[in-house]
Amino acid sequence: MLTGGAQCDQEEWCYGFYGCRRGTEERRWDRVFHEQQMVSKYHFLRVPLPRLDNAKILKIVQVYASTTASDDYEVEESYDELDSALIAKSTYTVVMGYFNTRLGREGKPGRYIGKFGIRERNERGDMMASMVEASKLFVGNTWFKKHAKRRWIWIAPNTRTKNEIVYFLVDTRRILRDASVGVQEARKAQMDLDCAEHKN
């Protein structure tokens, strides 16, 4: 089982932490930054999976996407940059972080987006939906039924409007076991992956 989380500050940088967990035993390994590259706002790692065949590689792309203050051209440009980060070959791909958009809940699930979410999809959500379809990435959060408090991670200044803007995307849906947001004082998105048995 591989667990991961992420935290971002402003639009300047992002960092993530990852570890291997088997049962109650958890550890971090020294070679997690096996190969890394910065592509504008996207930071990606290619990580050799421990206890598995050396040929298996988990690629993690950390995202802090354009905010609502950006125009549509900047958003499209940022998705083009994400495509560049996805080129590197890997057994599994995880794209995670702040997409600053709202996919919302859809009555009928699609191939890559499930039916669970909060509020309604916005225009930027339509742009993200087109991106995940083109990239063939499954939006993990949308496949798990959760209470709204396990989804929102951003709250408006009016303290009433809450949005789900952090998403976990995977190229192999079966490896994603869970995706939710912690309800502690410092809200944190988290996911559980199982990369041991599945092929790309």
Tab-separated table of C-alpha atoms in Angstrom:
chain	number	residue	atom	x	y	z
A	1	MET	CA	0.000	0.000	0.000
A	2	LEU	CA	1.370	3.387	-0.921
A	3	THR	CA	0.133	6.493	0.833
A	4	GLY	CA	0.686	10.083	-0.149
A	5	GLY	CA	-0.241	13.639	0.676
A	6	ALA	CA	0.630	17.089	-0.508
A	7	GLN	CA	0.689	20.682	0.602
A	8	CYS	CA	1.134	23.811	-1.511
A	9	ASP	CA	1.905	27.404	-0.624
A	10	GLN	CA	0.844	30.230	-2.964
A	11	GLU	CA	1.506	29.546	-6.649
A	12	GLU	CA	5.266	29.368	-6.356
A	13	TRP	CA	6.059	25.863	-5.182
A	14	CYS	CA	4.656	22.547	-4.069
A	15	TYR	CA	6.009	19.624	-2.132
A	16	GLY	CA	4.773	16.149	-1.405
A	17	PHE	CA	5.539	13.267	0.904
A	18	TYR	CA	5.151	9.601	0.135
A	19	GLY	CA	5.757	6.345	1.946
A	20	CYS	CA	5.207	2.617	1.739
A	21	ARG	CA	2.783	1.071	4.208
A	22	ARG	CA	2.149	-2.626	4.741
A	23	GLY	CA	-0.401	-3.264	7.485
A	24	THR	CA	0.459	-1.003	10.421
A	25	GLU	CA	4.110	-0.712	9.448
A	26	GLU	CA	5.002	2.521	7.676
A	27	ARG	CA	8.268	3.886	6.421
A	28	ARG	CA	9.669	6.411	3.997
A	29	TRP	CA	12.420	5.363	1.666
A	30	ASP	CA	15.522	7.377	0.815
A	31	ARG	CA	15.232	6.966	-2.954
A	32	VAL	CA	11.822	8.593	-3.314
A	33	PHE	CA	13.395	11.409	-5.352
A	34	HIS	CA	14.747	8.863	-7.819
A	35	GLU	CA	14.148	11.154	-10.765
A	36	GLN	CA	12.521	14.545	-10.655
A	37	GLN	CA	11.830	17.342	-13.034
A	38	MET	CA	10.132	20.704	-12.824
A	39	VAL	CA	7.735	21.653	-15.624
A	40	SER	CA	6.449	25.128	-14.762
A	41	LYS	CA	3.966	24.578	-11.904
A	42	TYR	CA	4.091	20.798	-12.251
A	43	HIS	CA	6.612	18.784	-10.257
A	44	PHE	CA	6.864	15.130	-11.131
A	45	LEU	CA	8.714	12.174	-9.639
A	46	ARG	CA	9.413	8.733	-11.054
A	47	VAL	CA	9.609	6.378	-8.085
A	48	PRO	CA	10.798	2.731	-8.099
A	49	LEU	CA	8.130	0.752	-6.261
A	50	PRO	CA	9.603	-1.027	-3.216
A	51	ARG	CA	9.207	-4.794	-2.855
A	52	LEU	CA	8.126	-5.032	-6.477
A	53	ASP	CA	9.859	-5.770	-9.742
A	54	ASN	CA	12.418	-3.032	-10.468
A	55	ALA	CA	10.749	-2.460	-13.820
A	56	LYS	CA	7.637	-1.056	-12.121
A	57	ILE	CA	7.661	2.733	-11.846
A	58	LEU	CA	5.143	5.009	-10.130
A	59	LYS	CA	5.074	8.511	-11.614
A	60	ILE	CA	3.680	11.210	-9.313
A	61	VAL	CA	2.827	14.612	-10.767
A	62	GLN	CA	2.221	17.349	-8.200
A	63	VAL	CA	-0.099	20.130	-9.413
A	64	TYR	CA	-0.897	23.667	-8.401
A	65	ALA	CA	-3.047	24.821	-11.302
A	66	SER	CA	-4.076	28.315	-12.366
A	67	THR	CA	-6.572	30.030	-10.057
A	68	THR	CA	-9.858	31.722	-10.921
A	69	ALA	CA	-7.904	34.968	-11.337
A	70	SER	CA	-6.299	33.491	-14.481
A	71	ASP	CA	-7.947	33.705	-17.887
A	72	ASP	CA	-8.965	30.664	-19.938
A	73	TYR	CA	-5.843	30.892	-22.089
A	74	GLU	CA	-3.622	30.494	-19.013
A	75	VAL	CA	-5.662	27.499	-17.875
A	76	GLU	CA	-5.355	25.822	-21.276
A	77	GLU	CA	-1.631	26.598	-21.302
A	78	SER	CA	-1.233	25.007	-17.863
A	79	TYR	CA	-2.985	21.833	-19.080
A	80	ASP	CA	-0.600	21.754	-22.045
A	81	GLU	CA	2.286	21.896	-19.561
A	82	LEU	CA	0.702	19.028	-17.640
A	83	ASP	CA	0.693	16.998	-20.863
A	84	SER	CA	4.465	17.546	-21.033
A	85	ALA	CA	4.846	16.139	-17.524
A	86	LEU	CA	2.835	13.044	-18.507
A	87	ILE	CA	5.126	12.059	-21.380
A	88	ALA	CA	7.663	10.159	-19.232
A	89	LYS	CA	6.901	6.412	-19.279
A	90	SER	CA	5.784	4.657	-16.094
A	91	THR	CA	3.809	1.645	-14.904
A	92	TYR	CA	1.354	3.831	-13.004
A	93	THR	CA	0.662	7.562	-13.064
A	94	VAL	CA	-0.820	9.669	-10.266
A	95	VAL	CA	-1.613	13.359	-10.770
A	96	MET	CA	-2.526	15.066	-7.523
A	97	GLY	CA	-2.978	18.547	-6.120
A	98	TYR	CA	-4.863	21.806	-6.373
A	99	PHE	CA	-6.722	22.062	-9.675
A	100	ASN	CA	-8.641	25.137	-8.432
A	101	THR	CA	-11.772	24.100	-10.269
A	102	ARG	CA	-15.051	22.413	-9.416
A	103	LEU	CA	-16.037	19.182	-11.146
A	104	GLY	CA	-19.155	18.978	-8.999
A	105	ARG	CA	-21.566	16.074	-8.956
A	106	GLU	CA	-22.921	14.552	-12.121
A	107	GLY	CA	-26.090	12.472	-12.260
A	108	LYS	CA	-24.598	10.043	-14.765
A	109	PRO	CA	-20.954	8.980	-14.371
A	110	GLY	CA	-18.692	9.069	-17.386
A	111	ARG	CA	-15.773	6.821	-18.204
A	112	TYR	CA	-13.210	8.895	-16.292
A	113	ILE	CA	-15.368	10.936	-13.895
A	114	GLY	CA	-17.639	9.311	-11.317
A	115	LYS	CA	-20.942	10.628	-9.964
A	116	PHE	CA	-19.832	11.842	-6.520
A	117	GLY	CA	-18.891	15.420	-5.665
A	118	ILE	CA	-20.240	18.596	-4.081
A	119	ARG	CA	-22.049	21.550	-5.647
A	120	GLU	CA	-22.338	21.932	-9.408
A	121	ARG	CA	-19.632	21.853	-12.058
A	122	ASN	CA	-18.320	25.250	-13.146
A	123	GLU	CA	-16.882	26.323	-16.513
A	124	ARG	CA	-13.338	25.492	-15.434
A	125	GLY	CA	-14.671	22.112	-14.377
A	126	ASP	CA	-15.751	21.542	-17.981
A	127	MET	CA	-12.190	22.355	-19.081
A	128	MET	CA	-10.764	19.886	-16.566
A	129	ALA	CA	-13.277	17.230	-17.648
A	130	SER	CA	-12.088	17.619	-21.244
A	131	MET	CA	-8.477	17.342	-20.088
A	132	VAL	CA	-8.975	14.093	-18.138
A	133	GLU	CA	-10.886	12.553	-21.049
A	134	ALA	CA	-8.095	13.463	-23.465
A	135	SER	CA	-5.388	12.233	-21.062
A	136	LYS	CA	-7.367	9.099	-20.074
A	137	LEU	CA	-7.037	9.848	-16.353
A	138	PHE	CA	-9.620	8.734	-13.790
A	139	VAL	CA	-10.653	11.360	-11.209
A	140	GLY	CA	-10.332	9.303	-8.028
A	141	ASN	CA	-12.351	11.557	-5.717
A	142	THR	CA	-15.469	11.168	-7.849
A	143	TRP	CA	-15.648	7.385	-7.493
A	144	PHE	CA	-16.085	7.311	-3.688
A	145	LYS	CA	-19.263	8.254	-1.838
A	146	LYS	CA	-18.265	10.594	0.998
A	147	HIS	CA	-19.951	13.074	3.298
A	148	ALA	CA	-19.454	16.661	2.090
A	149	LYS	CA	-17.102	17.373	5.021
A	150	ARG	CA	-14.781	14.688	3.609
A	151	ARG	CA	-14.653	16.491	0.264
A	152	TRP	CA	-14.268	20.242	0.642
A	153	ILE	CA	-10.811	21.700	1.251
A	154	TRP	CA	-11.417	25.385	0.419
A	155	ILE	CA	-13.872	27.736	2.117
A	156	ALA	CA	-14.855	31.188	0.866
A	157	PRO	CA	-14.478	34.299	3.059
A	158	ASN	CA	-18.240	34.201	3.696
A	159	THR	CA	-17.563	30.874	5.529
A	160	ARG	CA	-20.591	29.268	3.851
A	161	THR	CA	-19.320	28.373	0.377
A	162	LYS	CA	-17.137	25.261	0.396
A	163	ASN	CA	-15.465	23.719	-2.628
A	164	GLU	CA	-13.683	20.528	-3.560
A	165	ILE	CA	-10.665	21.766	-5.543
A	166	VAL	CA	-8.063	19.073	-4.766
A	167	TYR	CA	-8.222	16.005	-6.985
A	168	PHE	CA	-6.363	12.717	-7.384
A	169	LEU	CA	-6.110	11.448	-10.964
A	170	VAL	CA	-4.843	7.971	-11.839
A	171	ASP	CA	-4.300	6.195	-15.137
A	172	THR	CA	-5.278	2.814	-13.635
A	173	ARG	CA	-8.491	3.108	-11.640
A	174	ARG	CA	-8.057	-0.190	-9.776
A	175	ILE	CA	-5.022	1.035	-7.828
A	176	LEU	CA	-6.943	3.828	-6.074
A	177	ARG	CA	-8.481	2.470	-2.878
A	178	ASP	CA	-9.712	5.721	-1.315
A	179	ALA	CA	-9.610	9.510	-1.637
A	180	SER	CA	-10.885	11.939	0.990
A	181	VAL	CA	-10.150	15.069	3.014
A	182	GLY	CA	-9.273	14.935	6.711
A	183	VAL	CA	-11.511	16.943	9.051
A	184	GLN	CA	-8.821	18.067	11.458
A	185	GLU	CA	-8.091	21.783	11.968
A	186	ALA	CA	-5.544	21.701	9.122
A	187	ARG	CA	-7.548	20.057	6.351
A	188	LYS	CA	-5.459	17.714	4.215
A	189	ALA	CA	-6.378	15.639	1.184
A	190	GLN	CA	-5.210	12.038	1.236
A	191	MET	CA	-5.342	8.919	-0.892
A	192	ASP	CA	-4.584	5.210	-0.576
A	193	LEU	CA	-3.075	3.274	-3.473
A	194	ASP	CA	-2.439	-0.412	-3.981
A	195	CYS	CA	0.105	-0.889	-6.775
A	196	ALA	CA	1.073	-4.477	-6.043
A	197	GLU	CA	-1.155	-6.568	-8.272
A	198	HIS	CA	-2.372	-4.514	-11.186
A	199	LYS	CA	-1.074	-3.999	-14.684
A	200	ASN	CA	-1.264	-0.732	-16.572
